[in-house]
Tab-separated table of C-alpha atoms in Angstrom:
chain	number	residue	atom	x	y	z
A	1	UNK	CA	-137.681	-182.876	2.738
A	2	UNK	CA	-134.540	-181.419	1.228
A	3	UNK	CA	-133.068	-180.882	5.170
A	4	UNK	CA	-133.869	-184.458	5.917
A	5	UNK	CA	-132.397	-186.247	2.395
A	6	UNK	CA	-129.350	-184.697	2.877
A	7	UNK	CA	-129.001	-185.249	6.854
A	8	UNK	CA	-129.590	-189.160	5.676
A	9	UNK	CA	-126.666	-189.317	3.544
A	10	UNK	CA	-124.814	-187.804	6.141
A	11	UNK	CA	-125.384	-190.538	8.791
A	12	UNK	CA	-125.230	-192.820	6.723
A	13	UNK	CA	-121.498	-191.467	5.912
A	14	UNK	CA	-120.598	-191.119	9.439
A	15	UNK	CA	-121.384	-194.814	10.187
A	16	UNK	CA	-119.293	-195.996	6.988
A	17	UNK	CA	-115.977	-193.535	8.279
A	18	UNK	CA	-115.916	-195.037	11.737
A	19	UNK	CA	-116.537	-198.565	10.841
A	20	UNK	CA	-113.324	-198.196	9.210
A	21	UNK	CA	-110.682	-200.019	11.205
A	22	UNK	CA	-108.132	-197.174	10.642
A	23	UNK	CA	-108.931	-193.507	8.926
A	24	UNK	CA	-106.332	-192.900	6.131
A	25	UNK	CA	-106.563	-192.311	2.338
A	26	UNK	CA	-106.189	-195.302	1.621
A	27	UNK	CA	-108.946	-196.995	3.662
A	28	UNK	CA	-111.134	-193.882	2.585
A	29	UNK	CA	-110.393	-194.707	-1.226
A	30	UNK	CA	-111.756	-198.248	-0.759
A	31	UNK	CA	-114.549	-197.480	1.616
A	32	UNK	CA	-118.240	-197.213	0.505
A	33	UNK	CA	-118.449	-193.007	0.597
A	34	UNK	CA	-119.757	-191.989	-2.285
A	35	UNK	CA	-117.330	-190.648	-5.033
A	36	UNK	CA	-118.006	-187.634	-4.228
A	37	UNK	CA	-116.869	-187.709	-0.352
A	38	UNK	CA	-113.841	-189.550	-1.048
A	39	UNK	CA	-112.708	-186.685	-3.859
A	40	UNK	CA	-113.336	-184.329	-1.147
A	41	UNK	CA	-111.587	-186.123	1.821
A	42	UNK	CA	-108.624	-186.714	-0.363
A	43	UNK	CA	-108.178	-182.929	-0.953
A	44	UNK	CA	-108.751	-181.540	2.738
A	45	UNK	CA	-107.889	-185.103	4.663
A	46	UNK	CA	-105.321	-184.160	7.707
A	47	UNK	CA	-104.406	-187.105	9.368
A	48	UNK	CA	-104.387	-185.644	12.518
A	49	UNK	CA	-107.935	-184.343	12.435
A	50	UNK	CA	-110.216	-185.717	15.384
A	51	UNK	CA	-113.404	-187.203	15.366
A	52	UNK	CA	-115.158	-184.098	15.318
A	53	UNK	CA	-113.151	-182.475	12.110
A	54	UNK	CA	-113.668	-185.803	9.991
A	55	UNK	CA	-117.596	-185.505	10.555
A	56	UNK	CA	-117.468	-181.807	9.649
A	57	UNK	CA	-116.130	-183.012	6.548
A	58	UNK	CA	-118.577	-185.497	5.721
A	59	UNK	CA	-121.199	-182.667	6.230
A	60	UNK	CA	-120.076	-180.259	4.310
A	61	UNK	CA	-118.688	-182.837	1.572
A	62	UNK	CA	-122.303	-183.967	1.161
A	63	UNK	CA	-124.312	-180.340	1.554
A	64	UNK	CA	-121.733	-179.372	-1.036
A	65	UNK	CA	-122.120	-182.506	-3.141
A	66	UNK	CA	-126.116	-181.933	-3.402
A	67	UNK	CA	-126.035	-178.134	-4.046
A	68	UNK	CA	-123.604	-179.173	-7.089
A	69	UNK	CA	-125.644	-182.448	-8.249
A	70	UNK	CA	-128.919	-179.884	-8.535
A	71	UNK	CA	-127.901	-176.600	-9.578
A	72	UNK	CA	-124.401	-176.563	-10.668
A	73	UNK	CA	-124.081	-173.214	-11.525
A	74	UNK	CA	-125.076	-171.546	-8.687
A	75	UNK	CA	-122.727	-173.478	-6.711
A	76	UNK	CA	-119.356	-172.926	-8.869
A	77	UNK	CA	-120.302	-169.114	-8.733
A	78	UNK	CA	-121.007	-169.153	-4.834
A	79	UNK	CA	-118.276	-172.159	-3.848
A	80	UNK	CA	-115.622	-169.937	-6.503
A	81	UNK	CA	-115.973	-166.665	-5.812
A	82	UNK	CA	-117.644	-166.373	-2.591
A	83	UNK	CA	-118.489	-162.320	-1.722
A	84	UNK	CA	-115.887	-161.609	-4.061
A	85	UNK	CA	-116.199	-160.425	-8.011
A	86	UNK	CA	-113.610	-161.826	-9.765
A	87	UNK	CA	-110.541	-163.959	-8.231
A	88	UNK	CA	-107.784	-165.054	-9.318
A	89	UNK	CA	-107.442	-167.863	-11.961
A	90	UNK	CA	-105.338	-170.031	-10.049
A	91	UNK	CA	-107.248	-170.161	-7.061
A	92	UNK	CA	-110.349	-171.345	-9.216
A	93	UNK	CA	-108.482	-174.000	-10.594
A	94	UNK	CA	-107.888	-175.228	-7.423
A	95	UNK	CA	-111.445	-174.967	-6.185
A	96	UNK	CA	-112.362	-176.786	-9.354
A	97	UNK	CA	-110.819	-180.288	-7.756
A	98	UNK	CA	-113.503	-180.449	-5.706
A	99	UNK	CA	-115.746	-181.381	-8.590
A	100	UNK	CA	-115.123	-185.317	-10.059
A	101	UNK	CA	-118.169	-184.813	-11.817
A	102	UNK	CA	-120.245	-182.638	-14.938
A	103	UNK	CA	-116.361	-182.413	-16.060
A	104	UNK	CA	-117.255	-179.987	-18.772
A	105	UNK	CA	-117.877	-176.683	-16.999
A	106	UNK	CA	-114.545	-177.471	-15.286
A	107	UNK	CA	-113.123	-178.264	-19.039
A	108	UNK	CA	-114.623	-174.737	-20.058
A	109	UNK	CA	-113.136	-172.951	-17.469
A	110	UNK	CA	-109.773	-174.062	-17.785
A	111	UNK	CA	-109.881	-173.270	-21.660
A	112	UNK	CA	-110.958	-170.048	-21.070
A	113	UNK	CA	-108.257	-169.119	-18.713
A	114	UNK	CA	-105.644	-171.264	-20.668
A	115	UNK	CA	-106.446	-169.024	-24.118
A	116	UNK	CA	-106.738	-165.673	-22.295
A	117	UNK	CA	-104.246	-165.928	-19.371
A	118	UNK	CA	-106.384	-163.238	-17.445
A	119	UNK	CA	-104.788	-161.886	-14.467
A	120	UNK	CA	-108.497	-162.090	-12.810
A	121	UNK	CA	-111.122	-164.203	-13.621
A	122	UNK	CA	-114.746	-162.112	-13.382
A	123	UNK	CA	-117.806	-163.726	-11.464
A	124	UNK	CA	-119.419	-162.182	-15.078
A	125	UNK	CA	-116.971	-164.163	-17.343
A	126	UNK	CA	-117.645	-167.402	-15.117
A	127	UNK	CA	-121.520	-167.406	-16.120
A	128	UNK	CA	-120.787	-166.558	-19.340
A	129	UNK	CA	-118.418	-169.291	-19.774
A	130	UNK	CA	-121.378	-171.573	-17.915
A	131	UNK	CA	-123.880	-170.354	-20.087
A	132	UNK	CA	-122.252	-171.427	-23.326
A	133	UNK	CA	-121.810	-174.840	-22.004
A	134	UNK	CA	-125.429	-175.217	-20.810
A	135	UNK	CA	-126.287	-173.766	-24.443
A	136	UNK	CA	-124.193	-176.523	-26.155
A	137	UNK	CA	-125.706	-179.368	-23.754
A	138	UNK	CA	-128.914	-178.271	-24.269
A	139	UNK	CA	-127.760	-178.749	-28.340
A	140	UNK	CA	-126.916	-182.092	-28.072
A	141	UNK	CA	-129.681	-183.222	-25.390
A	142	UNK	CA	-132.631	-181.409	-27.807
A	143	UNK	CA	-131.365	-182.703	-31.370
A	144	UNK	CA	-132.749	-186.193	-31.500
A	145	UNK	CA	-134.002	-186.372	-28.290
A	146	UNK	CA	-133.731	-189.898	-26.500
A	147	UNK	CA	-134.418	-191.952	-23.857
A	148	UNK	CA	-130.279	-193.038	-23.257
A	149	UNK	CA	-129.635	-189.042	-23.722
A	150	UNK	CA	-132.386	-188.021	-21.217
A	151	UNK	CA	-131.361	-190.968	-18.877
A	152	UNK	CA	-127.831	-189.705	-18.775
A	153	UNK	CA	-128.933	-185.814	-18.478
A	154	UNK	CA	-130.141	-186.613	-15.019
A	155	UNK	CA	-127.678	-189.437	-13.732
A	156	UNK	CA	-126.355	-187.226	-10.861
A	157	UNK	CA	-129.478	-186.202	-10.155
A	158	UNK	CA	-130.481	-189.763	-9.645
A	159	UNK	CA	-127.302	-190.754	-8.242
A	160	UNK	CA	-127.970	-188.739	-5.048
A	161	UNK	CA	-130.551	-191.393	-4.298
A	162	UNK	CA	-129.825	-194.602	-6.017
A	163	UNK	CA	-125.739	-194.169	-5.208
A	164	UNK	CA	-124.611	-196.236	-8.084
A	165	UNK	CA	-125.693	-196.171	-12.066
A	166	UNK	CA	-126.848	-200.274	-11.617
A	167	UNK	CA	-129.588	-199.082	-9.356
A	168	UNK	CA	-130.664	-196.795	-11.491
A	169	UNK	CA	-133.734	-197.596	-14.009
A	170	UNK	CA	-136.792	-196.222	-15.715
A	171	UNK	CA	-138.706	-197.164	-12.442
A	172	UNK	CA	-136.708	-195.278	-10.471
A	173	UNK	CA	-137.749	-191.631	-8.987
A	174	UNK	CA	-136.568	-188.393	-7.559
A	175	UNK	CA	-138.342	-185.422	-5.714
A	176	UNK	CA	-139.621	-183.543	-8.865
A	177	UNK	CA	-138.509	-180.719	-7.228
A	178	UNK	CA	-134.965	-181.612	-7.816
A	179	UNK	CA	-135.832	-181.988	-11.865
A	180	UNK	CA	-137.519	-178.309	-11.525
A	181	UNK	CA	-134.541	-176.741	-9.949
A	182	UNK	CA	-131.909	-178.815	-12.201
A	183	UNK	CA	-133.599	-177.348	-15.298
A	184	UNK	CA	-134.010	-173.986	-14.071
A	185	UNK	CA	-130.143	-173.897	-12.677
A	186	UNK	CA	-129.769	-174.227	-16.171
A	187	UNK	CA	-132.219	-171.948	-17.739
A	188	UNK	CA	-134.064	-174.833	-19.997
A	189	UNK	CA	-137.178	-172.816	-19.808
A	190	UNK	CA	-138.537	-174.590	-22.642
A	191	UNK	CA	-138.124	-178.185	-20.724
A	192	UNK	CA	-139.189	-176.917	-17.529
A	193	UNK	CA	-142.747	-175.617	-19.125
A	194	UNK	CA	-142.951	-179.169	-20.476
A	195	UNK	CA	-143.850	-180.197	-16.560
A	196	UNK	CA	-146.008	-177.229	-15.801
A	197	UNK	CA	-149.386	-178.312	-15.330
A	198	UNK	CA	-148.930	-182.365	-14.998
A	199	UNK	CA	-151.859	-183.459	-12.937
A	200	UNK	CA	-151.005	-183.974	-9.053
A	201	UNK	CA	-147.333	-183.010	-9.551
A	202	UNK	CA	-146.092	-181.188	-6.785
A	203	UNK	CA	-142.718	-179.907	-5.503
A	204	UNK	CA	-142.512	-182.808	-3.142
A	205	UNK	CA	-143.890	-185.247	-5.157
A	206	UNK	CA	-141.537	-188.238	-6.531
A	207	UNK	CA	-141.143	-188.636	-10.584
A	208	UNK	CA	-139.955	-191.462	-11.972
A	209	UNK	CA	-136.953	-191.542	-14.967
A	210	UNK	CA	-139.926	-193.231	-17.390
A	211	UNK	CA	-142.422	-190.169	-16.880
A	212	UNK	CA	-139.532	-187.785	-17.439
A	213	UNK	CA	-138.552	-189.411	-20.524
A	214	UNK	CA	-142.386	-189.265	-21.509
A	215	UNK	CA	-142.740	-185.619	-20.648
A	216	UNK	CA	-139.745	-184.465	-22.409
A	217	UNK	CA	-140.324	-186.767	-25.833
A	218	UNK	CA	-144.197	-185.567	-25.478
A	219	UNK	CA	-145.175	-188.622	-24.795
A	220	UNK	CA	-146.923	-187.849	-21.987
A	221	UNK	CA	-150.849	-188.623	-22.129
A	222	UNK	CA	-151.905	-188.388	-18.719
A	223	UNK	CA	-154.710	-185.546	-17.782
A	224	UNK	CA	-153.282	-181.993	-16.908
A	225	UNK	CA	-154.475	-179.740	-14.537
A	226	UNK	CA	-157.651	-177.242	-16.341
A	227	UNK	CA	-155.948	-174.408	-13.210
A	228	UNK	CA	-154.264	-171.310	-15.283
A	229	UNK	CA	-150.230	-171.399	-14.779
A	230	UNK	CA	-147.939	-169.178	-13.144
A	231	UNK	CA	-146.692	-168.823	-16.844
A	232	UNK	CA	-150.359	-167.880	-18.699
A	233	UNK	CA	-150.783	-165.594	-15.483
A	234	UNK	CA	-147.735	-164.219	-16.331
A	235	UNK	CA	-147.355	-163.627	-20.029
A	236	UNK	CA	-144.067	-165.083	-20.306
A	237	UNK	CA	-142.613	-168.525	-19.365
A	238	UNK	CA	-140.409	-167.518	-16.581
A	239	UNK	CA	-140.007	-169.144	-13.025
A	240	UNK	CA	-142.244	-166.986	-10.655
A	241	UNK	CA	-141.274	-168.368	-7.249
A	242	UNK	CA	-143.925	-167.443	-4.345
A	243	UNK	CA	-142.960	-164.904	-1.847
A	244	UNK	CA	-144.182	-167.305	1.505
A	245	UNK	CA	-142.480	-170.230	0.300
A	246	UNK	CA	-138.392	-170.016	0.657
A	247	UNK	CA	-135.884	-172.822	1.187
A	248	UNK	CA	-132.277	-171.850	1.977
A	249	UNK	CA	-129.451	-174.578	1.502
A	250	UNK	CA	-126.335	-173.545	2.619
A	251	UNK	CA	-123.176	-173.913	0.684
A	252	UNK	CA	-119.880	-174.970	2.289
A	253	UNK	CA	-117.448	-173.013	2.062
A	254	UNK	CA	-113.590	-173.679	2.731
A	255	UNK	CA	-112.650	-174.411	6.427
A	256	UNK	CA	-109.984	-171.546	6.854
A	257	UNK	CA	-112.542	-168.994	6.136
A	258	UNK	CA	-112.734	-166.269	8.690
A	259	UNK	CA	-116.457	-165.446	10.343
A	260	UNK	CA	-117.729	-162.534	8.912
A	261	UNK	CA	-120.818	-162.830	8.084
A	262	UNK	CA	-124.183	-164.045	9.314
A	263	UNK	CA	-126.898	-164.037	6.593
A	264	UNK	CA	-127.035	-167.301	5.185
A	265	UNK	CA	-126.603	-167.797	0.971
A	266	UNK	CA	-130.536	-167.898	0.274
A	267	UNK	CA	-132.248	-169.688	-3.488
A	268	UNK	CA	-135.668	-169.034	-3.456
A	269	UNK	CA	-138.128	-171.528	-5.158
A	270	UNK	CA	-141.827	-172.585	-4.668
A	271	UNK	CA	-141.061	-175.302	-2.190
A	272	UNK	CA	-141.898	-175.963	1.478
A	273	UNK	CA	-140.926	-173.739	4.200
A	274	UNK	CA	-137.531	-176.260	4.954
A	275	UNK	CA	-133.732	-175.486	5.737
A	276	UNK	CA	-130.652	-177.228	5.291
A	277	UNK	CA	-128.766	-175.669	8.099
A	278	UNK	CA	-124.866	-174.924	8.830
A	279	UNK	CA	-124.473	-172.566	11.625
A	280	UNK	CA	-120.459	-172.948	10.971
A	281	UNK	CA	-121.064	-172.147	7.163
A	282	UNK	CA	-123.333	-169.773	7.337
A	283	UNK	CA	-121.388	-167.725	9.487
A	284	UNK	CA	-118.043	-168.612	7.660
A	285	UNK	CA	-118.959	-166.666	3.936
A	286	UNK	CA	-116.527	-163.970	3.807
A	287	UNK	CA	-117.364	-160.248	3.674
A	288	UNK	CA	-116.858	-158.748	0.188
A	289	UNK	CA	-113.207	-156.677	0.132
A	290	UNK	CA	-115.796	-153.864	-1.976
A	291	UNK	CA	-117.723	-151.673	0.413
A	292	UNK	CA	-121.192	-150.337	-0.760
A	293	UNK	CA	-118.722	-147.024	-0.722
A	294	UNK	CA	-116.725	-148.447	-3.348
A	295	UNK	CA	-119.547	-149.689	-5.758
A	296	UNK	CA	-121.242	-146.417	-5.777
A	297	UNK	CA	-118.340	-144.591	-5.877
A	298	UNK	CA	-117.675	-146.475	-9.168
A	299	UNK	CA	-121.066	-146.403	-10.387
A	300	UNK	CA	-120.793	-142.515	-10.370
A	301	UNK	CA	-120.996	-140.351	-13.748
A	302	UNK	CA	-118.967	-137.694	-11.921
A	303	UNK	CA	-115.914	-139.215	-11.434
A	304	UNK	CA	-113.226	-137.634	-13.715
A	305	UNK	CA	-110.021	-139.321	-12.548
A	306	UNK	CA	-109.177	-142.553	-12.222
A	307	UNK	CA	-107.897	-141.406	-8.787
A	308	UNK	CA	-110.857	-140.797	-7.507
A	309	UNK	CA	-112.275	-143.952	-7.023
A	310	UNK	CA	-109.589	-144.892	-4.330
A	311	UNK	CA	-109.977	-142.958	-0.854
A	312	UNK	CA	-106.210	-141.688	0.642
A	313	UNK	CA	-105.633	-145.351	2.421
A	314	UNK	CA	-106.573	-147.361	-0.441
A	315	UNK	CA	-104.163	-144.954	-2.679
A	316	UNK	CA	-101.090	-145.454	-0.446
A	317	UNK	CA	-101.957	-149.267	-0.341
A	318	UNK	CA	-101.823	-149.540	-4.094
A	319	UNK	CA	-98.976	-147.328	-4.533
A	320	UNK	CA	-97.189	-149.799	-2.429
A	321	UNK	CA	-98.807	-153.141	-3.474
A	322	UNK	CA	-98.840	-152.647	-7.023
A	323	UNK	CA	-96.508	-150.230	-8.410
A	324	UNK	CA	-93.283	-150.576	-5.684
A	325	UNK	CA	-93.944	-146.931	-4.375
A	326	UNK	CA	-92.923	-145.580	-7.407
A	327	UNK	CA	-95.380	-142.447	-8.014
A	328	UNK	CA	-94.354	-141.967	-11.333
A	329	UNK	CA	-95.262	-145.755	-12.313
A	330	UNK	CA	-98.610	-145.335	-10.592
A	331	UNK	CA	-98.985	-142.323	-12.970
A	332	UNK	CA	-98.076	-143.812	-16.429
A	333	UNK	CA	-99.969	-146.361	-15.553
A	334	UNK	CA	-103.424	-144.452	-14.457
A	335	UNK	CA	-102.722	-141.901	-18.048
A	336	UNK	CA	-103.122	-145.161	-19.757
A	337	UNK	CA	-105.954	-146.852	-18.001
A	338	UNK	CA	-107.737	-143.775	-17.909
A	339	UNK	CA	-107.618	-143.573	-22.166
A	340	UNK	CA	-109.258	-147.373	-21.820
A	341	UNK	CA	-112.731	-147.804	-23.025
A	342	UNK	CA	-113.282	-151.514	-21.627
A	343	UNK	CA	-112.395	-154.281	-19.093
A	344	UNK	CA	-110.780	-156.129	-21.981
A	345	UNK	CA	-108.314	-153.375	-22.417
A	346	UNK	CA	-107.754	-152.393	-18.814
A	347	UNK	CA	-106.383	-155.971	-17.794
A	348	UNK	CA	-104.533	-156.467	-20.262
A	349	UNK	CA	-102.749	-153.481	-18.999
A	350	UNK	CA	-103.118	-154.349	-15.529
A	351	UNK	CA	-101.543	-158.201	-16.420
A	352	UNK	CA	-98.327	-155.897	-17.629
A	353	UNK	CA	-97.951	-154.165	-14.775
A	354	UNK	CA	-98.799	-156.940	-12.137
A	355	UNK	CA	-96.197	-159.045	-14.238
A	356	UNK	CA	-93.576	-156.247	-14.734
A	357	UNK	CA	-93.686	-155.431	-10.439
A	358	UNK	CA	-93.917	-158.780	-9.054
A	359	UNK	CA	-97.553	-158.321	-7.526
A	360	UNK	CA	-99.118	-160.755	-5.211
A	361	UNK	CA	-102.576	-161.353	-6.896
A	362	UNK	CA	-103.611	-162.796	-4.212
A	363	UNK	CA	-102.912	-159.492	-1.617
A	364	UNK	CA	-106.739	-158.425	-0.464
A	365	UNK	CA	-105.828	-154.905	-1.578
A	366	UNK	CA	-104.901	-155.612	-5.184
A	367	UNK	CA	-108.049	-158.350	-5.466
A	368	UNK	CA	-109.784	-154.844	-3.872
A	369	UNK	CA	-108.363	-152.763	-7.001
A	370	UNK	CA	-108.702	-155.066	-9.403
A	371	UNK	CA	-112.640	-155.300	-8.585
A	372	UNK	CA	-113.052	-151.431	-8.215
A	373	UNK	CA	-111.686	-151.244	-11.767
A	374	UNK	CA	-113.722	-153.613	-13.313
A	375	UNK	CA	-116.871	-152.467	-11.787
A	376	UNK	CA	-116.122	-148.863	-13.022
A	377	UNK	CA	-115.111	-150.019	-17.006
A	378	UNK	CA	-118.134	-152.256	-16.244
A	379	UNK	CA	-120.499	-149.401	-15.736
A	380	UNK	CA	-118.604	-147.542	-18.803
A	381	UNK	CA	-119.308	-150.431	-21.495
């Protein structure tokens, strides 16, 4: 299901771009993509790209678009940060173009980052900082719950089938899949129970916008199922997803990305066995800079020097990267880190010294010692 929705929108894409008497932004702009496709073609259009570039485009615009529309926070953490644990704020900034829509996790970043000026953004601080949002949405949606609040909750959801808001009504309906994994992207527990045990609705069954409305106000009436749930089985009302049943949707990932790696980004959830495939993004997610030496390394109580989570290469690298050579630097600098109890305090050193010598944040070897540190202050706090 999920492999052959999104292939649709991508034909249907294809046929739009080359019906287009000449490809250029402009023509793009007033074509009939969806908003999404023409936000993404206007950030990675090359005029010279061939036929073959522009539909690679349209596929991974749209495989991108849908993994966003459903669970957008598993896709800003993936699309973001990739393998790696914390980047650099700029560079998420960036990233963040790509998304015209659900403005206010962009809106949240950007705040954060504008009141903190971190040198590093974490993968940690990023959830956090979704997290709060979803918390103050859910707010808002749950105090005086409505039918024009719940209709405009799932717009984008809708909008992956219905394309434009004037086809969308109460009598229109979605996979109720996509409403379980929306909600659970979210961690709205408590709405997602409100669905468990709805007679004859399935993963792959549709749901219409007036049932949801229905089951969210409790204004359902229809018989439910007299099966126990996952959840009474359970003891708790968390998603227990079955072992058999796996889907993996594949997240693009930026073209210039070398091939690294070739597991696939997997989500499990209690869904048919079905695959959105990308062999070219699958095999294009970059290999953390960390090693499983590193983490352990910095996950050990027997370190006593700050020294000794770097091996003799990494040492020399930093010594040159980060502190101009200068051994003594490198040493004033450690003294102090190594007196540091948290992250908080060690960046805030580390934004001195990266500002003081110049340092390319974006050097794989400083993004390397940067995410060493934090995992070992992590471990500490």
């Amino acid at each position: 299901m999920f492999e052959e929705f999104v292939q649709n929108k991508i034909d249907r894409e294809n046929e739009i771009i080359f019906s287009l008497s000449e490809i250029n932004k402009e023509q793009i702009v007033k074509s009939g993509l969806s908003d999404f496709t023409k936000n993404y073609f206007l950030i990675e259009f090359d005029p010279h790209s061939g036929r073959d570039e522009i539909l690679e485009q349209i596929s991974k615009s749209n495989k991108l678009y849908f993994n966003y529309a459903i669970r957008p926070k598993w896709t800003l953490q993936t699309f973001l940060f990739k393998n790696f644990e914390s980047r650099p704020p700029n560079d998420l900034l960036n990233k963040l173009n790509y998304f015209p829509f659900y403005k206010f996790y962009s809106e949240s970043i950007q705040s954060f980052i504008n009141e903190s000026s971190p040198i590093f953004v974490t993968k940690t601080e990023l959830s956090s900082i979704i997290d709060s949002t979803n918390n103050a949405l859910y707010g808002k949606l749950t105090n005086d719950i409505s039918n024009v609040k719940i209709k405009n909750f799932f717009l984008q959801i809708f909008l992956l089938k219905y394309e434009t808001e004037a086809n969308y009504n109460l009598e229109s309906s979605v996979p109720y899949s996509f409403i379980k994994i929306f909600l659970e992207d979210k961690s709205y527990h408590s709405l997602a129970d409100k669905f468990t045990g709805i007679k004859d609705l399935s993963e792959e069954s549709g749901i219409s916008l007036k049932d949801i409305i229905k089951i969210l106000t409790d204004k359902y009436s229809y018989p439910v199922k007299e099966e126990t749930s996952l959840a009474d089985l359970s003891g708790n009302n968390s998603f227990i997803p079955e072992k058999e049943n796996v889907i993996t949707i594949e997240l693009p990932l930026e073209t210039e990305m070398p091939v690294a790696s070739e597991k696939p980004v997997e989500l499990k959830i209690a869904v048919e066995k079905e695959k959105i495939y990308s062999e070219e993004l699958s095999n294009a997610q970059e290999k953390s800079t960390v090693t499983n030496a590193d983490i352990e390394r910095n996950n050990s109580a027997k370190i006593k020097n700050l020294k000794d989570l770097f091996d003799e290469k990494q040492s020399e690298k930093i010594l040159d990267r980060i502190y101009d050579s200068d051994i003594m630097k490198r040493e004033k600098s450690f003294n102090k880190l190594s007196n540091y109890k948290t992250w908080f305090e060690a960046s805030n050193h580390l934004k001195e010294v990266f500002l003081s010598n110049r340092v390319d944040i974006y050097n794989k070897d400083v993004v390397k010692f940067v995410n060493i540190l934090n995992d070992y202050f992590k471990s500490k706090e």
